[in-house]
Amino acid sequence: MEYINCQRELLSIPVVVVSNYMQRDKYAVATFTDVIIENIKKSHAKFNMKNVIYQSDGTGKYFKQKFSLCLGTIMHDNFQWHFTATSHGKGAIDGLGGTIKCRVREATRSRNIDPRTAEEFVDCTKRLCPKIIVLYVLQETVTKKKQKLEEIWMPNDEEINTRLKSTSWNTLFVKRRHRAKTPTQDGKQTCIGHS
């Protein structure tokens, strides 16, 4: 779900990412986040994105990790990540995925459609759920992003120079500091850590 603060009114826009990349790893999180942010910038160009707030349903291993928090510091100057209690499939985010799967399953049972690939699933979803923005990410896109991120991340845990500050039980604020891999790479944003 994407929310936009427009003249002190919070607009909610349902967004779902579908991919043929079958891993649930840090590279998928990074790529999907990037695709969602780029979609917001493209579709709402008149808005100046000053603050990005992530919300995760539960603090599962896919989201609560150094990599994702460092990624936020690289992608955005000002961001927050809110972790809420898991709702075991009953949250707003789960509801979007459940809605599109249910609608496609209904159409499949009535023999109107027969999606066999992720691309066909996306096409069906766009026709059946026109009010939900469906973004498709190719496996190759995730692989390219993975290569770029591997160049940025430094796997030395002793060198971590990112300060995490917990202000409440469910919010983490991250302050970015810069540290180059070598003295010759001074000024380049570098994030250290891996999962």
mmCIF file with all atom_site columns, N, CA and C in Angstrom, residues 91-162:
data_model
loop_
_atom_site.group_PDB
_atom_site.id
_atom_site.type_symbol
_atom_site.label_atom_id
_atom_site.label_alt_id
_atom_site.label_comp_id
_atom_site.label_asym_id
_atom_site.label_entity_id
_atom_site.label_seq_id
_atom_site.pdbx_PDB_ins_code
_atom_site.Cartn_x
_atom_site.Cartn_y
_atom_site.Cartn_z
_atom_site.occupancy
_atom_site.B_iso_or_equiv
_atom_site.pdbx_formal_charge
_atom_site.auth_seq_id
_atom_site.auth_comp_id
_atom_site.auth_asym_id
_atom_site.auth_atom_id
_atom_site.pdbx_PDB_model_num
ATOM 1   N N  . GLY A 1 91  ? -3.608  -8.526  7.665   1.00 0.00 ? 91  GLY A N  1
ATOM 2   C CA . GLY A 1 91  ? -3.248  -7.121  7.535   1.00 0.00 ? 91  GLY A CA 1
ATOM 3   C C  . GLY A 1 91  ? -3.604  -6.562  6.170   1.00 0.00 ? 91  GLY A C  1
ATOM 4   N N  . ALA A 1 92  ? -3.435  -5.246  6.030   1.00 0.00 ? 92  ALA A N  1
ATOM 5   C CA . ALA A 1 92  ? -3.761  -4.575  4.763   1.00 0.00 ? 92  ALA A CA 1
ATOM 6   C C  . ALA A 1 92  ? -2.902  -5.098  3.620   1.00 0.00 ? 92  ALA A C  1
ATOM 7   N N  . ILE A 1 93  ? -1.640  -5.338  3.891   1.00 0.00 ? 93  ILE A N  1
ATOM 8   C CA . ILE A 1 93  ? -0.731  -5.806  2.853   1.00 0.00 ? 93  ILE A CA 1
ATOM 9   C C  . ILE A 1 93  ? -1.117  -7.211  2.411   1.00 0.00 ? 93  ILE A C  1
ATOM 10  N N  . ASP A 1 94  ? -1.432  -8.067  3.366   1.00 0.00 ? 94  ASP A N  1
ATOM 11  C CA . ASP A 1 94  ? -1.875  -9.421  3.039   1.00 0.00 ? 94  ASP A CA 1
ATOM 12  C C  . ASP A 1 94  ? -3.202  -9.386  2.290   1.00 0.00 ? 94  ASP A C  1
ATOM 13  N N  . GLY A 1 95  ? -4.037  -8.412  2.616   1.00 0.00 ? 95  GLY A N  1
ATOM 14  C CA . GLY A 1 95  ? -5.337  -8.289  1.964   1.00 0.00 ? 95  GLY A CA 1
ATOM 15  C C  . GLY A 1 95  ? -5.225  -8.001  0.482   1.00 0.00 ? 95  GLY A C  1
ATOM 16  N N  . LEU A 1 96  ? -4.248  -7.204  0.088   1.00 0.00 ? 96  LEU A N  1
ATOM 17  C CA . LEU A 1 96  ? -4.053  -6.912  -1.338  1.00 0.00 ? 96  LEU A CA 1
ATOM 18  C C  . LEU A 1 96  ? -3.658  -8.170  -2.100  1.00 0.00 ? 96  LEU A C  1
ATOM 19  N N  . GLY A 1 97  ? -2.670  -8.878  -1.576  1.00 0.00 ? 97  GLY A N  1
ATOM 20  C CA . GLY A 1 97  ? -2.239  -10.115 -2.224  1.00 0.00 ? 97  GLY A CA 1
ATOM 21  C C  . GLY A 1 97  ? -3.358  -11.140 -2.260  1.00 0.00 ? 97  GLY A C  1
ATOM 22  N N  . GLY A 1 98  ? -4.086  -11.244 -1.152  1.00 0.00 ? 98  GLY A N  1
ATOM 23  C CA . GLY A 1 98  ? -5.205  -12.178 -1.089  1.00 0.00 ? 98  GLY A CA 1
ATOM 24  C C  . GLY A 1 98  ? -6.304  -11.828 -2.073  1.00 0.00 ? 98  GLY A C  1
ATOM 25  N N  . THR A 1 99  ? -6.559  -10.542 -2.233  1.00 0.00 ? 99  THR A N  1
ATOM 26  C CA . THR A 1 99  ? -7.598  -10.094 -3.165  1.00 0.00 ? 99  THR A CA 1
ATOM 27  C C  . THR A 1 99  ? -7.264  -10.488 -4.592  1.00 0.00 ? 99  THR A C  1
ATOM 28  N N  . ILE A 1 100 ? -6.046  -10.202 -5.032  1.00 0.00 ? 100 ILE A N  1
ATOM 29  C CA . ILE A 1 100 ? -5.721  -10.519 -6.431  1.00 0.00 ? 100 ILE A CA 1
ATOM 30  C C  . ILE A 1 100 ? -5.664  -12.029 -6.650  1.00 0.00 ? 100 ILE A C  1
ATOM 31  N N  . LYS A 1 101 ? -5.145  -12.776 -5.679  1.00 0.00 ? 101 LYS A N  1
ATOM 32  C CA . LYS A 1 101 ? -5.112  -14.238 -5.836  1.00 0.00 ? 101 LYS A CA 1
ATOM 33  C C  . LYS A 1 101 ? -6.524  -14.812 -5.888  1.00 0.00 ? 101 LYS A C  1
ATOM 34  N N  . CYS A 1 102 ? -7.409  -14.298 -5.045  1.00 0.00 ? 102 CYS A N  1
ATOM 35  C CA . CYS A 1 102 ? -8.796  -14.771 -5.013  1.00 0.00 ? 102 CYS A CA 1
ATOM 36  C C  . CYS A 1 102 ? -9.510  -14.470 -6.327  1.00 0.00 ? 102 CYS A C  1
ATOM 37  N N  . ARG A 1 103 ? -9.345  -13.260 -6.845  1.00 0.00 ? 103 ARG A N  1
ATOM 38  C CA . ARG A 1 103 ? -10.012 -12.883 -8.098  1.00 0.00 ? 103 ARG A CA 1
ATOM 39  C C  . ARG A 1 103 ? -9.508  -13.714 -9.274  1.00 0.00 ? 103 ARG A C  1
ATOM 40  N N  . VAL A 1 104 ? -8.197  -13.948 -9.329  1.00 0.00 ? 104 VAL A N  1
ATOM 41  C CA . VAL A 1 104 ? -7.642  -14.761 -10.417 1.00 0.00 ? 104 VAL A CA 1
ATOM 42  C C  . VAL A 1 104 ? -8.105  -16.208 -10.269 1.00 0.00 ? 104 VAL A C  1
ATOM 43  N N  . ARG A 1 105 ? -8.139  -16.721 -9.037  1.00 0.00 ? 105 ARG A N  1
ATOM 44  C CA . ARG A 1 105 ? -8.597  -18.095 -8.809  1.00 0.00 ? 105 ARG A CA 1
ATOM 45  C C  . ARG A 1 105 ? -10.063 -18.250 -9.235  1.00 0.00 ? 105 ARG A C  1
ATOM 46  N N  . GLU A 1 106 ? -10.913 -17.263 -8.903  1.00 0.00 ? 106 GLU A N  1
ATOM 47  C CA . GLU A 1 106 ? -12.322 -17.314 -9.314  1.00 0.00 ? 106 GLU A CA 1
ATOM 48  C C  . GLU A 1 106 ? -12.442 -17.369 -10.836 1.00 0.00 ? 106 GLU A C  1
ATOM 49  N N  . ALA A 1 107 ? -11.674 -16.542 -11.524 1.00 0.00 ? 107 ALA A N  1
ATOM 50  C CA . ALA A 1 107 ? -11.720 -16.523 -12.988 1.00 0.00 ? 107 ALA A CA 1
ATOM 51  C C  . ALA A 1 107 ? -11.172 -17.821 -13.572 1.00 0.00 ? 107 ALA A C  1
ATOM 52  N N  . THR A 1 108 ? -10.177 -18.402 -12.913 1.00 0.00 ? 108 THR A N  1
ATOM 53  C CA . THR A 1 108 ? -9.609  -19.666 -13.381 1.00 0.00 ? 108 THR A CA 1
ATOM 54  C C  . THR A 1 108 ? -10.625 -20.797 -13.219 1.00 0.00 ? 108 THR A C  1
ATOM 55  N N  . ARG A 1 109 ? -11.313 -20.814 -12.095 1.00 0.00 ? 109 ARG A N  1
ATOM 56  C CA . ARG A 1 109 ? -12.316 -21.862 -11.855 1.00 0.00 ? 109 ARG A CA 1
ATOM 57  C C  . ARG A 1 109 ? -13.472 -21.785 -12.845 1.00 0.00 ? 109 ARG A C  1
ATOM 58  N N  . SER A 1 110 ? -13.826 -20.590 -13.258 1.00 0.00 ? 110 SER A N  1
ATOM 59  C CA . SER A 1 110 ? -14.907 -20.453 -14.235 1.00 0.00 ? 110 SER A CA 1
ATOM 60  C C  . SER A 1 110 ? -14.400 -20.646 -15.659 1.00 0.00 ? 110 SER A C  1
ATOM 61  N N  . ARG A 1 111 ? -13.144 -21.014 -15.768 1.00 0.00 ? 111 ARG A N  1
ATOM 62  C CA . ARG A 1 111 ? -12.483 -21.324 -17.045 1.00 0.00 ? 111 ARG A CA 1
ATOM 63  C C  . ARG A 1 111 ? -12.413 -20.125 -17.999 1.00 0.00 ? 111 ARG A C  1
ATOM 64  N N  . ASN A 1 112 ? -12.446 -18.924 -17.441 1.00 0.00 ? 112 ASN A N  1
ATOM 65  C CA . ASN A 1 112 ? -12.302 -17.725 -18.266 1.00 0.00 ? 112 ASN A CA 1
ATOM 66  C C  . ASN A 1 112 ? -10.846 -17.465 -18.622 1.00 0.00 ? 112 ASN A C  1
ATOM 67  N N  . ILE A 1 113 ? -9.949  -17.834 -17.724 1.00 0.00 ? 113 ILE A N  1
ATOM 68  C CA . ILE A 1 113 ? -8.521  -17.599 -17.939 1.00 0.00 ? 113 ILE A CA 1
ATOM 69  C C  . ILE A 1 113 ? -7.733  -18.808 -17.448 1.00 0.00 ? 113 ILE A C  1
ATOM 70  N N  . ASP A 1 114 ? -6.496  -18.887 -17.875 1.00 0.00 ? 114 ASP A N  1
ATOM 71  C CA . ASP A 1 114 ? -5.615  -19.963 -17.413 1.00 0.00 ? 114 ASP A CA 1
ATOM 72  C C  . ASP A 1 114 ? -4.177  -19.440 -17.374 1.00 0.00 ? 114 ASP A C  1
ATOM 73  N N  . PRO A 1 115 ? -3.856  -18.607 -16.373 1.00 0.00 ? 115 PRO A N  1
ATOM 74  C CA . PRO A 1 115 ? -2.490  -18.058 -16.319 1.00 0.00 ? 115 PRO A CA 1
ATOM 75  C C  . PRO A 1 115 ? -1.478  -19.131 -15.925 1.00 0.00 ? 115 PRO A C  1
ATOM 76  N N  . ARG A 1 116 ? -0.429  -19.251 -16.716 1.00 0.00 ? 116 ARG A N  1
ATOM 77  C CA . ARG A 1 116 ? 0.595   -20.263 -16.437 1.00 0.00 ? 116 ARG A CA 1
ATOM 78  C C  . ARG A 1 116 ? 1.955   -19.648 -16.117 1.00 0.00 ? 116 ARG A C  1
ATOM 79  N N  . THR A 1 117 ? 2.093   -18.361 -16.360 1.00 0.00 ? 117 THR A N  1
ATOM 80  C CA . THR A 1 117 ? 3.350   -17.673 -16.055 1.00 0.00 ? 117 THR A CA 1
ATOM 81  C C  . THR A 1 117 ? 3.046   -16.432 -15.219 1.00 0.00 ? 117 THR A C  1
ATOM 82  N N  . ALA A 1 118 ? 4.093   -15.864 -14.661 1.00 0.00 ? 118 ALA A N  1
ATOM 83  C CA . ALA A 1 118 ? 3.925   -14.640 -13.866 1.00 0.00 ? 118 ALA A CA 1
ATOM 84  C C  . ALA A 1 118 ? 3.394   -13.505 -14.739 1.00 0.00 ? 118 ALA A C  1
ATOM 85  N N  . GLU A 1 119 ? 3.856   -13.430 -15.988 1.00 0.00 ? 119 GLU A N  1
ATOM 86  C CA . GLU A 1 119 ? 3.388   -12.379 -16.895 1.00 0.00 ? 119 GLU A CA 1
ATOM 87  C C  . GLU A 1 119 ? 1.890   -12.502 -17.155 1.00 0.00 ? 119 GLU A C  1
ATOM 88  N N  . GLU A 1 120 ? 1.419   -13.736 -17.388 1.00 0.00 ? 120 GLU A N  1
ATOM 89  C CA . GLU A 1 120 ? -0.005  -13.959 -17.618 1.00 0.00 ? 120 GLU A CA 1
ATOM 90  C C  . GLU A 1 120 ? -0.812  -13.632 -16.362 1.00 0.00 ? 120 GLU A C  1
ATOM 91  N N  . PHE A 1 121 ? -0.261  -13.965 -15.195 1.00 0.00 ? 121 PHE A N  1
ATOM 92  C CA . PHE A 1 121 ? -0.926  -13.647 -13.929 1.00 0.00 ? 121 PHE A CA 1
ATOM 93  C C  . PHE A 1 121 ? -1.091  -12.134 -13.783 1.00 0.00 ? 121 PHE A C  1
ATOM 94  N N  . VAL A 1 122 ? -0.044  -11.384 -14.123 1.00 0.00 ? 122 VAL A N  1
ATOM 95  C CA . VAL A 1 122 ? -0.104  -9.918  -14.039 1.00 0.00 ? 122 VAL A CA 1
ATOM 96  C C  . VAL A 1 122 ? -1.151  -9.364  -15.001 1.00 0.00 ? 122 VAL A C  1
ATOM 97  N N  . ASP A 1 123 ? -1.175  -9.864  -16.235 1.00 0.00 ? 123 ASP A N  1
ATOM 98  C CA . ASP A 1 123 ? -2.171  -9.397  -17.209 1.00 0.00 ? 123 ASP A CA 1
ATOM 99  C C  . ASP A 1 123 ? -3.592  -9.657  -16.711 1.00 0.00 ? 123 ASP A C  1
ATOM 100 N N  . CYS A 1 124 ? -3.815  -10.856 -16.175 1.00 0.00 ? 124 CYS A N  1
ATOM 101 C CA . CYS A 1 124 ? -5.143  -11.190 -15.633 1.00 0.00 ? 124 CYS A CA 1
ATOM 102 C C  . CYS A 1 124 ? -5.496  -10.284 -14.467 1.00 0.00 ? 124 CYS A C  1
ATOM 103 N N  . THR A 1 125 ? -4.546  -10.066 -13.589 1.00 0.00 ? 125 THR A N  1
ATOM 104 C CA . THR A 1 125 ? -4.783  -9.244  -12.403 1.00 0.00 ? 125 THR A CA 1
ATOM 105 C C  . THR A 1 125 ? -5.132  -7.815  -12.794 1.00 0.00 ? 125 THR A C  1
ATOM 106 N N  . LYS A 1 126 ? -4.435  -7.273  -13.768 1.00 0.00 ? 126 LYS A N  1
ATOM 107 C CA . LYS A 1 126 ? -4.719  -5.899  -14.199 1.00 0.00 ? 126 LYS A CA 1
ATOM 108 C C  . LYS A 1 126 ? -6.130  -5.770  -14.767 1.00 0.00 ? 126 LYS A C  1
ATOM 109 N N  . ARG A 1 127 ? -6.615  -6.821  -15.445 1.00 0.00 ? 127 ARG A N  1
ATOM 110 C CA . ARG A 1 127 ? -7.977  -6.788  -15.977 1.00 0.00 ? 127 ARG A CA 1
ATOM 111 C C  . ARG A 1 127 ? -9.020  -6.992  -14.880 1.00 0.00 ? 127 ARG A C  1
ATOM 112 N N  . LEU A 1 128 ? -8.732  -7.903  -13.947 1.00 0.00 ? 128 LEU A N  1
ATOM 113 C CA . LEU A 1 128 ? -9.706  -8.252  -12.909 1.00 0.00 ? 128 LEU A CA 1
ATOM 114 C C  . LEU A 1 128 ? -9.743  -7.260  -11.748 1.00 0.00 ? 128 LEU A C  1
ATOM 115 N N  . CYS A 1 129 ? -8.621  -6.622  -11.455 1.00 0.00 ? 129 CYS A N  1
ATOM 116 C CA . CYS A 1 129 ? -8.515  -5.684  -10.323 1.00 0.00 ? 129 CYS A CA 1
ATOM 117 C C  . CYS A 1 129 ? -7.945  -4.356  -10.815 1.00 0.00 ? 129 CYS A C  1
ATOM 118 N N  . PRO A 1 130 ? -8.720  -3.588  -11.576 1.00 0.00 ? 130 PRO A N  1
ATOM 119 C CA . PRO A 1 130 ? -8.176  -2.368  -12.181 1.00 0.00 ? 130 PRO A CA 1
ATOM 120 C C  . PRO A 1 130 ? -7.805  -1.274  -11.182 1.00 0.00 ? 130 PRO A C  1
ATOM 121 N N  . LYS A 1 131 ? -8.312  -1.333  -9.959  1.00 0.00 ? 131 LYS A N  1
ATOM 122 C CA . LYS A 1 131 ? -7.995  -0.296  -8.974  1.00 0.00 ? 131 LYS A CA 1
ATOM 123 C C  . LYS A 1 131 ? -6.716  -0.591  -8.202  1.00 0.00 ? 131 LYS A C  1
ATOM 124 N N  . ILE A 1 132 ? -6.146  -1.775  -8.412  1.00 0.00 ? 132 ILE A N  1
ATOM 125 C CA . ILE A 1 132 ? -4.882  -2.128  -7.762  1.00 0.00 ? 132 ILE A CA 1
ATOM 126 C C  . ILE A 1 132 ? -3.766  -1.985  -8.788  1.00 0.00 ? 132 ILE A C  1
ATOM 127 N N  . ILE A 1 133 ? -2.739  -1.241  -8.435  1.00 0.00 ? 133 ILE A N  1
ATOM 128 C CA . ILE A 1 133 ? -1.582  -1.083  -9.322  1.00 0.00 ? 133 ILE A CA 1
ATOM 129 C C  . ILE A 1 133 ? -0.716  -2.328  -9.178  1.00 0.00 ? 133 ILE A C  1
ATOM 130 N N  . VAL A 1 134 ? -0.513  -3.028  -10.285 1.00 0.00 ? 134 VAL A N  1
ATOM 131 C CA . VAL A 1 134 ? 0.289   -4.249  -10.273 1.00 0.00 ? 134 VAL A CA 1
ATOM 132 C C  . VAL A 1 134 ? 1.578   -3.972  -11.032 1.00 0.00 ? 134 VAL A C  1
ATOM 133 N N  . LEU A 1 135 ? 2.696   -4.120  -10.345 1.00 0.00 ? 135 LEU A N  1
ATOM 134 C CA . LEU A 1 135 ? 4.012   -3.910  -10.943 1.00 0.00 ? 135 LEU A CA 1
ATOM 135 C C  . LEU A 1 135 ? 4.673   -5.267  -11.143 1.00 0.00 ? 135 LEU A C  1
ATOM 136 N N  . TYR A 1 136 ? 5.229   -5.477  -12.323 1.00 0.00 ? 136 TYR A N  1
ATOM 137 C CA . TYR A 1 136 ? 5.892   -6.749  -12.619 1.00 0.00 ? 136 TYR A CA 1
ATOM 138 C C  . TYR A 1 136 ? 7.398   -6.538  -12.662 1.00 0.00 ? 136 TYR A C  1
ATOM 139 N N  . VAL A 1 137 ? 8.127   -7.381  -11.941 1.00 0.00 ? 137 VAL A N  1
ATOM 140 C CA . VAL A 1 137 ? 9.586   -7.295  -11.884 1.00 0.00 ? 137 VAL A CA 1
ATOM 141 C C  . VAL A 1 137 ? 10.167  -8.605  -12.406 1.00 0.00 ? 137 VAL A C  1
ATOM 142 N N  . LEU A 1 138 ? 10.968  -8.503  -13.441 1.00 0.00 ? 138 LEU A N  1
ATOM 143 C CA . LEU A 1 138 ? 11.617  -9.682  -14.010 1.00 0.00 ? 138 LEU A CA 1
ATOM 144 C C  . LEU A 1 138 ? 12.736  -10.189 -13.106 1.00 0.00 ? 138 LEU A C  1
ATOM 145 N N  . GLN A 1 139 ? 12.999  -11.478 -13.196 1.00 0.00 ? 139 GLN A N  1
ATOM 146 C CA . GLN A 1 139 ? 14.100  -12.079 -12.444 1.00 0.00 ? 139 GLN A CA 1
ATOM 147 C C  . GLN A 1 139 ? 15.426  -11.421 -12.827 1.00 0.00 ? 139 GLN A C  1
ATOM 148 N N  . GLU A 1 140 ? 15.574  -11.065 -14.093 1.00 0.00 ? 140 GLU A N  1
ATOM 149 C CA . GLU A 1 140 ? 16.802  -10.423 -14.560 1.00 0.00 ? 140 GLU A CA 1
ATOM 150 C C  . GLU A 1 140 ? 17.015  -9.073  -13.884 1.00 0.00 ? 140 GLU A C  1
ATOM 151 N N  . THR A 1 141 ? 15.933  -8.364  -13.595 1.00 0.00 ? 141 THR A N  1
ATOM 152 C CA . THR A 1 141 ? 16.032  -7.073  -12.910 1.00 0.00 ? 141 THR A CA 1
ATOM 153 C C  . THR A 1 141 ? 16.603  -7.258  -11.514 1.00 0.00 ? 141 THR A C  1
ATOM 154 N N  . VAL A 1 142 ? 16.134  -8.291  -10.813 1.00 0.00 ? 142 VAL A N  1
ATOM 155 C CA . VAL A 1 142 ? 16.643  -8.574  -9.468  1.00 0.00 ? 142 VAL A CA 1
ATOM 156 C C  . VAL A 1 142 ? 18.111  -8.982  -9.541  1.00 0.00 ? 142 VAL A C  1
ATOM 157 N N  . THR A 1 143 ? 18.472  -9.773  -10.539 1.00 0.00 ? 143 THR A N  1
ATOM 158 C CA . THR A 1 143 ? 19.860  -10.214 -10.695 1.00 0.00 ? 143 THR A CA 1
ATOM 159 C C  . THR A 1 143 ? 20.786  -9.029  -10.953 1.00 0.00 ? 143 THR A C  1
ATOM 160 N N  . LYS A 1 144 ? 20.363  -8.085  -11.790 1.00 0.00 ? 144 LYS A N  1
ATOM 161 C CA . LYS A 1 144 ? 21.177  -6.888  -12.050 1.00 0.00 ? 144 LYS A CA 1
ATOM 162 C C  . LYS A 1 144 ? 21.334  -6.047  -10.791 1.00 0.00 ? 144 LYS A C  1
ATOM 163 N N  . LYS A 1 145 ? 20.240  -5.883  -10.044 1.00 0.00 ? 145 LYS A N  1
ATOM 164 C CA . LYS A 1 145 ? 20.290  -5.119  -8.794  1.00 0.00 ? 145 LYS A CA 1
ATOM 165 C C  . LYS A 1 145 ? 21.212  -5.814  -7.794  1.00 0.00 ? 145 LYS A C  1
ATOM 166 N N  . LYS A 1 146 ? 21.175  -7.131  -7.780  1.00 0.00 ? 146 LYS A N  1
ATOM 167 C CA . LYS A 1 146 ? 22.032  -7.908  -6.874  1.00 0.00 ? 146 LYS A CA 1
ATOM 168 C C  . LYS A 1 146 ? 23.501  -7.627  -7.162  1.00 0.00 ? 146 LYS A C  1
ATOM 169 N N  . GLN A 1 147 ? 23.867  -7.592  -8.434  1.00 0.00 ? 147 GLN A N  1
ATOM 170 C CA . GLN A 1 147 ? 25.257  -7.312  -8.806  1.00 0.00 ? 147 GLN A CA 1
ATOM 171 C C  . GLN A 1 147 ? 25.674  -5.920  -8.352  1.00 0.00 ? 147 GLN A C  1
ATOM 172 N N  . LYS A 1 148 ? 24.795  -4.939  -8.511  1.00 0.00 ? 148 LYS A N  1
ATOM 173 C CA . LYS A 1 148 ? 25.113  -3.574  -8.074  1.00 0.00 ? 148 LYS A CA 1
ATOM 174 C C  . LYS A 1 148 ? 25.270  -3.507  -6.560  1.00 0.00 ? 148 LYS A C  1
ATOM 175 N N  . LEU A 1 149 ? 24.384  -4.186  -5.838  1.00 0.00 ? 149 LEU A N  1
ATOM 176 C CA . LEU A 1 149 ? 24.441  -4.155  -4.378  1.00 0.00 ? 149 LEU A CA 1
ATOM 177 C C  . LEU A 1 149 ? 25.665  -4.885  -3.839  1.00 0.00 ? 149 LEU A C  1
ATOM 178 N N  . GLU A 1 150 ? 26.084  -5.933  -4.515  1.00 0.00 ? 150 GLU A N  1
ATOM 179 C CA . GLU A 1 150 ? 27.281  -6.660  -4.088  1.00 0.00 ? 150 GLU A CA 1
ATOM 180 C C  . GLU A 1 150 ? 28.519  -5.766  -4.154  1.00 0.00 ? 150 GLU A C  1
ATOM 181 N N  . GLU A 1 151 ? 28.515  -4.796  -5.073  1.00 0.00 ? 151 GLU A N  1
ATOM 182 C CA . GLU A 1 151 ? 29.633  -3.860  -5.171  1.00 0.00 ? 151 GLU A CA 1
ATOM 183 C C  . GLU A 1 151 ? 29.632  -2.860  -4.020  1.00 0.00 ? 151 GLU A C  1
ATOM 184 N N  . ILE A 1 152 ? 28.450  -2.575  -3.469  1.00 0.00 ? 152 ILE A N  1
ATOM 185 C CA . ILE A 1 152 ? 28.324  -1.584  -2.402  1.00 0.00 ? 152 ILE A CA 1
ATOM 186 C C  . ILE A 1 152 ? 28.601  -2.183  -1.035  1.00 0.00 ? 152 ILE A C  1
ATOM 187 N N  . TRP A 1 153 ? 28.067  -3.377  -0.782  1.00 0.00 ? 153 TRP A N  1
ATOM 188 C CA . TRP A 1 153 ? 28.143  -3.957  0.564   1.00 0.00 ? 153 TRP A CA 1
ATOM 189 C C  . TRP A 1 153 ? 29.531  -4.474  0.898   1.00 0.00 ? 153 TRP A C  1
ATOM 190 N N  . MET A 1 154 ? 29.920  -4.222  2.098   1.00 0.00 ? 154 MET A N  1
ATOM 191 C CA . MET A 1 154 ? 31.203  -4.708  2.618   1.00 0.00 ? 154 MET A CA 1
ATOM 192 C C  . MET A 1 154 ? 30.881  -5.736  3.700   1.00 0.00 ? 154 MET A C  1
ATOM 193 N N  . PRO A 1 155 ? 31.326  -6.978  3.572   1.00 0.00 ? 155 PRO A N  1
ATOM 194 C CA . PRO A 1 155 ? 30.922  -8.027  4.503   1.00 0.00 ? 155 PRO A CA 1
ATOM 195 C C  . PRO A 1 155 ? 31.697  -8.069  5.817   1.00 0.00 ? 155 PRO A C  1
ATOM 196 N N  . ASN A 1 156 ? 32.269  -6.970  6.255   1.00 0.00 ? 156 ASN A N  1
ATOM 197 C CA . ASN A 1 156 ? 33.041  -6.959  7.488   1.00 0.00 ? 156 ASN A CA 1
ATOM 198 C C  . ASN A 1 156 ? 32.203  -6.333  8.600   1.00 0.00 ? 156 ASN A C  1
ATOM 199 N N  . ASP A 1 157 ? 31.644  -7.174  9.484   1.00 0.00 ? 157 ASP A N  1
ATOM 200 C CA . ASP A 1 157 ? 30.753  -6.688  10.537  1.00 0.00 ? 157 ASP A CA 1
ATOM 201 C C  . ASP A 1 157 ? 31.449  -5.753  11.520  1.00 0.00 ? 157 ASP A C  1
ATOM 202 N N  . GLU A 1 158 ? 32.758  -5.856  11.670  1.00 0.00 ? 158 GLU A N  1
ATOM 203 C CA . GLU A 1 158 ? 33.471  -5.000  12.614  1.00 0.00 ? 158 GLU A CA 1
ATOM 204 C C  . GLU A 1 158 ? 33.542  -3.557  12.134  1.00 0.00 ? 158 GLU A C  1
ATOM 205 N N  . GLU A 1 159 ? 33.285  -3.327  10.870  1.00 0.00 ? 159 GLU A N  1
ATOM 206 C CA . GLU A 1 159 ? 33.419  -2.000  10.288  1.00 0.00 ? 159 GLU A CA 1
ATOM 207 C C  . GLU A 1 159 ? 32.110  -1.219  10.244  1.00 0.00 ? 159 GLU A C  1
ATOM 208 N N  . ILE A 1 160 ? 31.057  -1.755  10.807  1.00 0.00 ? 160 ILE A N  1
ATOM 209 C CA . ILE A 1 160 ? 29.753  -1.105  10.689  1.00 0.00 ? 160 ILE A CA 1
ATOM 210 C C  . ILE A 1 160 ? 29.795  0.292   11.291  1.00 0.00 ? 160 ILE A C  1
ATOM 211 N N  . ASN A 1 161 ? 29.350  1.264   10.506  1.00 0.00 ? 161 ASN A N  1
ATOM 212 C CA . ASN A 1 161 ? 29.391  2.652   10.940  1.00 0.00 ? 161 ASN A CA 1
ATOM 213 C C  . ASN A 1 161 ? 28.014  3.300   10.772  1.00 0.00 ? 161 ASN A C  1
ATOM 214 N N  . THR A 1 162 ? 26.984  2.521   11.019  1.00 0.00 ? 162 THR A N  1
ATOM 215 C CA . THR A 1 162 ? 25.624  3.024   10.959  1.00 0.00 ? 162 THR A CA 1
ATOM 216 C C  . THR A 1 162 ? 25.039  2.922   12.351  1.00 0.00 ? 162 THR A C  1
#
